[in-house]
């Protein structure tokens, strides 16, 4: 029986199919056929090996990563960073921070009317003139025009425009105007008086859009030596800030004219002068402890010699109709 012929995959033509030593035509080809080798392809074993290598490399990288990355912060590192910041940056003082808190609530209070003729009023006027760059004895009197007869300070305690100040700042004034921290000026009227504590409550007619009332703080735990700050308009200049400490508690003071004696006062040594009257005495958190009301000076100069007095805020709050702490 005739066997089928085998054909090579070589591109050679039929003329090259028979090589040297090939059997002559007619002879039988007894050599077995060779199976062609298929091209290489990755199998399951190769794929598994590759996957194992990738996983091993990933695990090794994850193990070694923390050693070459950002190290975890220790408490020692944090302390060193804080110390470096304190050494290289200037921080505001406690008094500056307290003044910044209370500043939006402090107002300038001016009483207008006929000019006072008392020695104290003349001294205050000379101080205001000098603060404005005018001769000490300059006069603003114009026929038919009101003049500044009293300049002091006030503090907003209710966002509806309720203001605490001293009675002697506005006493006898024919009209009152207040100037808020943003520069807005407004007429004001007296709504309540507490003569025994030299306090007056004012109501402003126009209000800023973002009026911020002060926070009041009980003086029950106040002690001599506690730090305090006085903010106001001494001789109309301001707002001015002075810092000191509480010198004593439950002090008494009699006015220079001897007409009135005030009791249960806070004594402090933060600088205060005419014009500070009615302003807030605050702690280092910017909370109001009292209303500055007087300074002690045995002479007629009416200047600060280191002793100031403030009415405790508990008394001042009752004048405005607020319950005591």
PDB file of N, CA, C and O in Angstrom, residues 263-321:
ATOM      1  N   UNK A 263     -17.963 103.483  98.436  1.00  0.00           N
ATOM      2  CA  UNK A 263     -17.439 102.346  99.188  1.00  0.00           C
ATOM      3  C   UNK A 263     -17.373 101.086  98.344  1.00  0.00           C
ATOM      4  O   UNK A 263     -17.838 101.032  97.198  1.00  0.00           O
ATOM      5  N   UNK A 264     -16.764 100.048  98.927  1.00  0.00           N
ATOM      6  CA  UNK A 264     -16.622  98.738  98.276  1.00  0.00           C
ATOM      7  C   UNK A 264     -15.940  98.857  96.916  1.00  0.00           C
ATOM      8  O   UNK A 264     -16.360  98.244  95.931  1.00  0.00           O
ATOM      9  N   UNK A 265     -14.868  99.632  96.857  1.00  0.00           N
ATOM     10  CA  UNK A 265     -14.196  99.869  95.585  1.00  0.00           C
ATOM     11  C   UNK A 265     -12.996  98.944  95.408  1.00  0.00           C
ATOM     12  O   UNK A 265     -12.398  98.457  96.373  1.00  0.00           O
ATOM     13  N   UNK A 266     -12.641  98.716  94.141  1.00  0.00           N
ATOM     14  CA  UNK A 266     -11.416  97.992  93.793  1.00  0.00           C
ATOM     15  C   UNK A 266     -10.297  99.023  93.628  1.00  0.00           C
ATOM     16  O   UNK A 266     -10.435  99.964  92.845  1.00  0.00           O
ATOM     17  N   UNK A 267      -9.221  98.858  94.368  1.00  0.00           N
ATOM     18  CA  UNK A 267      -8.069  99.735  94.196  1.00  0.00           C
ATOM     19  C   UNK A 267      -7.096  99.075  93.228  1.00  0.00           C
ATOM     20  O   UNK A 267      -6.803  97.878  93.325  1.00  0.00           O
ATOM     21  N   UNK A 268      -6.570  99.862  92.275  1.00  0.00           N
ATOM     22  CA  UNK A 268      -5.635  99.316  91.280  1.00  0.00           C
ATOM     23  C   UNK A 268      -4.558 100.348  90.976  1.00  0.00           C
ATOM     24  O   UNK A 268      -4.711 101.539  91.298  1.00  0.00           O
ATOM     25  N   UNK A 269      -3.466  99.901  90.361  1.00  0.00           N
ATOM     26  CA  UNK A 269      -2.374 100.826  90.061  1.00  0.00           C
ATOM     27  C   UNK A 269      -2.122 100.988  88.564  1.00  0.00           C
ATOM     28  O   UNK A 269      -1.105 101.581  88.175  1.00  0.00           O
ATOM     29  N   UNK A 270      -2.999 100.478  87.707  1.00  0.00           N
ATOM     30  CA  UNK A 270      -2.890 100.755  86.276  1.00  0.00           C
ATOM     31  C   UNK A 270      -3.157 102.236  86.052  1.00  0.00           C
ATOM     32  O   UNK A 270      -4.093 102.801  86.634  1.00  0.00           O
ATOM     33  N   UNK A 271      -2.337 102.873  85.221  1.00  0.00           N
ATOM     34  CA  UNK A 271      -2.445 104.323  85.047  1.00  0.00           C
ATOM     35  C   UNK A 271      -3.834 104.724  84.563  1.00  0.00           C
ATOM     36  O   UNK A 271      -4.385 104.144  83.633  1.00  0.00           O
ATOM     37  N   UNK A 272      -4.414 105.734  85.216  1.00  0.00           N
ATOM     38  CA  UNK A 272      -5.720 106.282  84.837  1.00  0.00           C
ATOM     39  C   UNK A 272      -5.678 107.784  85.067  1.00  0.00           C
ATOM     40  O   UNK A 272      -5.027 108.272  85.998  1.00  0.00           O
ATOM     41  N   UNK A 273      -6.363 108.506  84.208  1.00  0.00           N
ATOM     42  CA  UNK A 273      -6.405 109.966  84.286  1.00  0.00           C
ATOM     43  C   UNK A 273      -7.806 110.433  83.938  1.00  0.00           C
ATOM     44  O   UNK A 273      -8.655 109.622  83.517  1.00  0.00           O
ATOM     45  N   UNK A 274      -8.104 111.727  84.125  1.00  0.00           N
ATOM     46  CA  UNK A 274      -9.419 112.222  83.713  1.00  0.00           C
ATOM     47  C   UNK A 274      -9.688 111.844  82.256  1.00  0.00           C
ATOM     48  O   UNK A 274      -8.872 112.072  81.374  1.00  0.00           O
ATOM     49  N   UNK A 275     -10.830 111.261  82.034  1.00  0.00           N
ATOM     50  CA  UNK A 275     -11.175 110.722  80.722  1.00  0.00           C
ATOM     51  C   UNK A 275     -11.269 109.209  80.748  1.00  0.00           C
ATOM     52  O   UNK A 275     -11.984 108.598  79.963  1.00  0.00           O
ATOM     53  N   UNK A 276     -10.522 108.582  81.695  1.00  0.00           N
ATOM     54  CA  UNK A 276     -10.687 107.137  81.901  1.00  0.00           C
ATOM     55  C   UNK A 276     -11.979 106.816  82.632  1.00  0.00           C
ATOM     56  O   UNK A 276     -12.433 105.661  82.636  1.00  0.00           O
ATOM     57  N   UNK A 277     -12.568 107.826  83.257  1.00  0.00           N
ATOM     58  CA  UNK A 277     -13.778 107.600  84.044  1.00  0.00           C
ATOM     59  C   UNK A 277     -14.863 106.945  83.194  1.00  0.00           C
ATOM     60  O   UNK A 277     -15.156 107.387  82.084  1.00  0.00           O
ATOM     61  N   UNK A 278     -15.462 105.910  83.749  1.00  0.00           N
ATOM     62  CA  UNK A 278     -16.529 105.195  83.051  1.00  0.00           C
ATOM     63  C   UNK A 278     -16.035 104.039  82.216  1.00  0.00           C
ATOM     64  O   UNK A 278     -16.833 103.248  81.703  1.00  0.00           O
ATOM     65  N   UNK A 279     -14.706 103.925  82.076  1.00  0.00           N
ATOM     66  CA  UNK A 279     -14.146 102.847  81.268  1.00  0.00           C
ATOM     67  C   UNK A 279     -14.041 101.543  82.035  1.00  0.00           C
ATOM     68  O   UNK A 279     -14.137 101.503  83.259  1.00  0.00           O
ATOM     69  N   UNK A 280     -13.805 100.448  81.320  1.00  0.00           N
ATOM     70  CA  UNK A 280     -13.754  99.137  81.986  1.00  0.00           C
ATOM     71  C   UNK A 280     -12.395  98.842  82.603  1.00  0.00           C
ATOM     72  O   UNK A 280     -11.345  99.187  82.059  1.00  0.00           O
ATOM     73  N   UNK A 281     -12.416  98.196  83.747  1.00  0.00           N
ATOM     74  CA  UNK A 281     -11.245  97.565  84.344  1.00  0.00           C
ATOM     75  C   UNK A 281     -11.420  96.076  84.098  1.00  0.00           C
ATOM     76  O   UNK A 281     -12.411  95.479  84.541  1.00  0.00           O
ATOM     77  N   UNK A 282     -10.472  95.454  83.377  1.00  0.00           N
ATOM     78  CA  UNK A 282     -10.671  94.081  82.918  1.00  0.00           C
ATOM     79  C   UNK A 282      -9.560  93.169  83.427  1.00  0.00           C
ATOM     80  O   UNK A 282      -8.490  93.617  83.840  1.00  0.00           O
ATOM     81  N   UNK A 283      -9.832  91.869  83.380  1.00  0.00           N
ATOM     82  CA  UNK A 283      -8.804  90.879  83.704  1.00  0.00           C
ATOM     83  C   UNK A 283      -8.073  90.468  82.423  1.00  0.00           C
ATOM     84  O   UNK A 283      -8.316  91.021  81.349  1.00  0.00           O
ATOM     85  N   UNK A 284      -7.194  89.480  82.516  1.00  0.00           N
ATOM     86  CA  UNK A 284      -6.386  89.091  81.363  1.00  0.00           C
ATOM     87  C   UNK A 284      -7.181  88.308  80.330  1.00  0.00           C
ATOM     88  O   UNK A 284      -6.679  88.006  79.239  1.00  0.00           O
ATOM     89  N   UNK A 285      -8.435  87.988  80.624  1.00  0.00           N
ATOM     90  CA  UNK A 285      -9.318  87.351  79.645  1.00  0.00           C
ATOM     91  C   UNK A 285     -10.218  88.371  78.955  1.00  0.00           C
ATOM     92  O   UNK A 285     -11.117  87.991  78.194  1.00  0.00           O
ATOM     93  N   UNK A 286     -10.007  89.660  79.245  1.00  0.00           N
ATOM     94  CA  UNK A 286     -10.821  90.696  78.627  1.00  0.00           C
ATOM     95  C   UNK A 286     -12.202  90.832  79.230  1.00  0.00           C
ATOM     96  O   UNK A 286     -13.083  91.459  78.641  1.00  0.00           O
ATOM     97  N   UNK A 287     -12.417  90.283  80.413  1.00  0.00           N
ATOM     98  CA  UNK A 287     -13.721  90.349  81.078  1.00  0.00           C
ATOM     99  C   UNK A 287     -13.756  91.545  82.039  1.00  0.00           C
ATOM    100  O   UNK A 287     -12.772  91.824  82.720  1.00  0.00           O
ATOM    101  N   UNK A 288     -14.908  92.213  82.099  1.00  0.00           N
ATOM    102  CA  UNK A 288     -15.032  93.433  82.887  1.00  0.00           C
ATOM    103  C   UNK A 288     -15.201  93.090  84.370  1.00  0.00           C
ATOM    104  O   UNK A 288     -16.131  92.378  84.762  1.00  0.00           O
ATOM    105  N   UNK A 289     -14.286  93.633  85.174  1.00  0.00           N
ATOM    106  CA  UNK A 289     -14.360  93.447  86.620  1.00  0.00           C
ATOM    107  C   UNK A 289     -14.982  94.651  87.311  1.00  0.00           C
ATOM    108  O   UNK A 289     -15.560  94.522  88.394  1.00  0.00           O
ATOM    109  N   UNK A 290     -14.850  95.836  86.710  1.00  0.00           N
ATOM    110  CA  UNK A 290     -15.376  97.041  87.333  1.00  0.00           C
ATOM    111  C   UNK A 290     -15.367  98.207  86.367  1.00  0.00           C
ATOM    112  O   UNK A 290     -14.891  98.108  85.231  1.00  0.00           O
ATOM    113  N   UNK A 291     -15.914  99.328  86.840  1.00  0.00           N
ATOM    114  CA  UNK A 291     -15.968 100.566  86.067  1.00  0.00           C
ATOM    115  C   UNK A 291     -15.071 101.592  86.755  1.00  0.00           C
ATOM    116  O   UNK A 291     -15.295 101.943  87.924  1.00  0.00           O
ATOM    117  N   UNK A 292     -14.035 102.045  86.034  1.00  0.00           N
ATOM    118  CA  UNK A 292     -13.096 103.026  86.591  1.00  0.00           C
ATOM    119  C   UNK A 292     -13.869 104.297  86.950  1.00  0.00           C
ATOM    120  O   UNK A 292     -14.604 104.844  86.114  1.00  0.00           O
ATOM    121  N   UNK A 293     -13.682 104.765  88.179  1.00  0.00           N
ATOM    122  CA  UNK A 293     -14.499 105.899  88.618  1.00  0.00           C
ATOM    123  C   UNK A 293     -13.718 107.051  89.228  1.00  0.00           C
ATOM    124  O   UNK A 293     -14.194 108.188  89.238  1.00  0.00           O
ATOM    125  N   UNK A 294     -12.515 106.810  89.751  1.00  0.00           N
ATOM    126  CA  UNK A 294     -11.808 107.902  90.431  1.00  0.00           C
ATOM    127  C   UNK A 294     -10.337 107.583  90.554  1.00  0.00           C
ATOM    128  O   UNK A 294      -9.908 106.420  90.483  1.00  0.00           O
ATOM    129  N   UNK A 295      -9.549 108.644  90.739  1.00  0.00           N
ATOM    130  CA  UNK A 295      -8.137 108.513  91.086  1.00  0.00           C
ATOM    131  C   UNK A 295      -7.885 109.362  92.323  1.00  0.00           C
ATOM    132  O   UNK A 295      -8.541 110.374  92.542  1.00  0.00           O
ATOM    133  N   UNK A 296      -6.932 108.918  93.117  1.00  0.00           N
ATOM    134  CA  UNK A 296      -6.619 109.643  94.349  1.00  0.00           C
ATOM    135  C   UNK A 296      -5.373 110.494  94.133  1.00  0.00           C
ATOM    136  O   UNK A 296      -4.305 109.991  93.796  1.00  0.00           O
ATOM    137  N   UNK A 297      -5.534 111.784  94.323  1.00  0.00           N
ATOM    138  CA  UNK A 297      -4.411 112.711  94.263  1.00  0.00           C
ATOM    139  C   UNK A 297      -4.712 113.848  95.231  1.00  0.00           C
ATOM    140  O   UNK A 297      -5.683 114.595  95.026  1.00  0.00           O
ATOM    141  N   UNK A 298      -3.929 113.974  96.284  1.00  0.00           N
ATOM    142  CA  UNK A 298      -4.224 114.994  97.294  1.00  0.00           C
ATOM    143  C   UNK A 298      -4.012 116.417  96.793  1.00  0.00           C
ATOM    144  O   UNK A 298      -4.403 117.366  97.474  1.00  0.00           O
ATOM    145  N   UNK A 299      -3.408 116.581  95.628  1.00  0.00           N
ATOM    146  CA  UNK A 299      -3.201 117.917  95.083  1.00  0.00           C
ATOM    147  C   UNK A 299      -4.330 118.266  94.121  1.00  0.00           C
ATOM    148  O   UNK A 299      -5.226 117.462  93.858  1.00  0.00           O
ATOM    149  N   UNK A 300      -4.276 119.472  93.566  1.00  0.00           N
ATOM    150  CA  UNK A 300      -5.294 119.909  92.606  1.00  0.00           C
ATOM    151  C   UNK A 300      -4.905 119.588  91.163  1.00  0.00           C
ATOM    152  O   UNK A 300      -5.587 120.006  90.241  1.00  0.00           O
ATOM    153  N   UNK A 301      -3.828 118.838  90.973  1.00  0.00           N
ATOM    154  CA  UNK A 301      -3.363 118.554  89.618  1.00  0.00           C
ATOM    155  C   UNK A 301      -4.239 117.541  88.881  1.00  0.00           C
ATOM    156  O   UNK A 301      -4.255 117.505  87.664  1.00  0.00           O
ATOM    157  N   UNK A 302      -4.943 116.718  89.622  1.00  0.00           N
ATOM    158  CA  UNK A 302      -5.848 115.738  89.015  1.00  0.00           C
ATOM    159  C   UNK A 302      -5.096 114.801  88.071  1.00  0.00           C
ATOM    160  O   UNK A 302      -5.582 114.438  87.001  1.00  0.00           O
ATOM    161  N   UNK A 303      -3.890 114.413  88.446  1.00  0.00           N
ATOM    162  CA  UNK A 303      -3.112 113.478  87.646  1.00  0.00           C
ATOM    163  C   UNK A 303      -2.857 112.215  88.454  1.00  0.00           C
ATOM    164  O   UNK A 303      -2.950 112.207  89.691  1.00  0.00           O
ATOM    165  N   UNK A 304      -2.495 111.153  87.776  1.00  0.00           N
ATOM    166  CA  UNK A 304      -2.366 109.841  88.406  1.00  0.00           C
ATOM    167  C   UNK A 304      -1.071 109.731  89.194  1.00  0.00           C
ATOM    168  O   UNK A 304       0.011 110.058  88.692  1.00  0.00           O
ATOM    169  N   UNK A 305      -1.178 109.263  90.438  1.00  0.00           N
ATOM    170  CA  UNK A 305       0.013 109.050  91.260  1.00  0.00           C
ATOM    171  C   UNK A 305       0.113 107.595  91.717  1.00  0.00           C
ATOM    172  O   UNK A 305       0.911 107.260  92.582  1.00  0.00           O
ATOM    173  N   UNK A 306      -0.684 106.711  91.096  1.00  0.00           N
ATOM    174  CA  UNK A 306      -0.569 105.289  91.390  1.00  0.00           C
ATOM    175  C   UNK A 306      -1.734 104.680  92.127  1.00  0.00           C
ATOM    176  O   UNK A 306      -1.695 103.490  92.460  1.00  0.00           O
ATOM    177  N   UNK A 307      -2.795 105.459  92.387  1.00  0.00           N
ATOM    178  CA  UNK A 307      -3.961 104.914  93.090  1.00  0.00           C
ATOM    179  C   UNK A 307      -5.217 105.242  92.294  1.00  0.00           C
ATOM    180  O   UNK A 307      -5.575 106.416  92.127  1.00  0.00           O
ATOM    181  N   UNK A 308      -5.854 104.192  91.794  1.00  0.00           N
ATOM    182  CA  UNK A 308      -7.123 104.344  91.090  1.00  0.00           C
ATOM    183  C   UNK A 308      -8.182 103.480  91.726  1.00  0.00           C
ATOM    184  O   UNK A 308      -7.882 102.507  92.443  1.00  0.00           O
ATOM    185  N   UNK A 309      -9.452 103.820  91.463  1.00  0.00           N
ATOM    186  CA  UNK A 309     -10.567 103.076  92.048  1.00  0.00           C
ATOM    187  C   UNK A 309     -11.583 102.723  90.961  1.00  0.00           C
ATOM    188  O   UNK A 309     -11.799 103.487  90.022  1.00  0.00           O
ATOM    189  N   UNK A 310     -12.197 101.553  91.141  1.00  0.00           N
ATOM    190  CA  UNK A 310     -13.235 101.104  90.216  1.00  0.00           C
ATOM    191  C   UNK A 310     -14.409 100.531  91.001  1.00  0.00           C
ATOM    192  O   UNK A 310     -14.222  99.883  92.040  1.00  0.00           O
ATOM    193  N   UNK A 311     -15.607 100.793  90.512  1.00  0.00           N
ATOM    194  CA  UNK A 311     -16.817 100.217  91.111  1.00  0.00           C
ATOM    195  C   UNK A 311     -16.937  98.772  90.636  1.00  0.00           C
ATOM    196  O   UNK A 311     -16.859  98.511  89.433  1.00  0.00           O
ATOM    197  N   UNK A 312     -17.091  97.796  91.543  1.00  0.00           N
ATOM    198  CA  UNK A 312     -17.222  96.401  91.113  1.00  0.00           C
ATOM    199  C   UNK A 312     -18.364  96.234  90.126  1.00  0.00           C
ATOM    200  O   UNK A 312     -19.391  96.913  90.209  1.00  0.00           O
ATOM    201  N   UNK A 313     -18.185  95.334  89.195  1.00  0.00           N
ATOM    202  CA  UNK A 313     -19.168  95.163  88.133  1.00  0.00           C
ATOM    203  C   UNK A 313     -20.508  94.666  88.673  1.00  0.00           C
ATOM    204  O   UNK A 313     -21.555  94.905  88.059  1.00  0.00           O
ATOM    205  N   UNK A 314     -20.490  94.003  89.833  1.00  0.00           N
ATOM    206  CA  UNK A 314     -21.769  93.580  90.413  1.00  0.00           C
ATOM    207  C   UNK A 314     -22.663  94.788  90.672  1.00  0.00           C
ATOM    208  O   UNK A 314     -23.867  94.768  90.380  1.00  0.00           O
ATOM    209  N   UNK A 315     -22.097  95.855  91.238  1.00  0.00           N
ATOM    210  CA  UNK A 315     -22.868  97.085  91.483  1.00  0.00           C
ATOM    211  C   UNK A 315     -23.286  97.720  90.179  1.00  0.00           C
ATOM    212  O   UNK A 315     -24.407  98.214  90.025  1.00  0.00           O
ATOM    213  N   UNK A 316     -22.367  97.743  89.220  1.00  0.00           N
ATOM    214  CA  UNK A 316     -22.660  98.389  87.942  1.00  0.00           C
ATOM    215  C   UNK A 316     -23.749  97.638  87.202  1.00  0.00           C
ATOM    216  O   UNK A 316     -24.606  98.256  86.548  1.00  0.00           O
ATOM    217  N   UNK A 317     -23.752  96.329  87.281  1.00  0.00           N
ATOM    218  CA  UNK A 317     -24.759  95.544  86.565  1.00  0.00           C
ATOM    219  C   UNK A 317     -26.155  95.800  87.116  1.00  0.00           C
ATOM    220  O   UNK A 317     -27.135  95.883  86.367  1.00  0.00           O
ATOM    221  N   UNK A 318     -26.252  95.967  88.432  1.00  0.00           N
ATOM    222  CA  UNK A 318     -27.575  96.256  88.998  1.00  0.00           C
ATOM    223  C   UNK A 318     -28.082  97.624  88.548  1.00  0.00           C
ATOM    224  O   UNK A 318     -29.299  97.826  88.411  1.00  0.00           O
ATOM    225  N   UNK A 319     -27.187  98.565  88.294  1.00  0.00           N
ATOM    226  CA  UNK A 319     -27.618  99.864  87.804  1.00  0.00           C
ATOM    227  C   UNK A 319     -28.290  99.744  86.443  1.00  0.00           C
ATOM    228  O   UNK A 319     -29.197 100.509  86.104  1.00  0.00           O
ATOM    229  N   UNK A 320     -27.829  98.762  85.650  1.00  0.00           N
ATOM    230  CA  UNK A 320     -28.415  98.559  84.325  1.00  0.00           C
ATOM    231  C   UNK A 320     -29.591  97.596  84.348  1.00  0.00           C
ATOM    232  O   UNK A 320     -30.134  97.257  83.294  1.00  0.00           O
ATOM    233  N   UNK A 321     -29.959  97.145  85.541  1.00  0.00           N
ATOM    234  CA  UNK A 321     -31.090  96.252  85.648  1.00  0.00           C
ATOM    235  C   UNK A 321     -30.716  94.793  85.477  1.00  0.00           C
ATOM    236  O   UNK A 321     -31.599  93.930  85.403  1.00  0.00           O
TER     237      UNK A 321
END
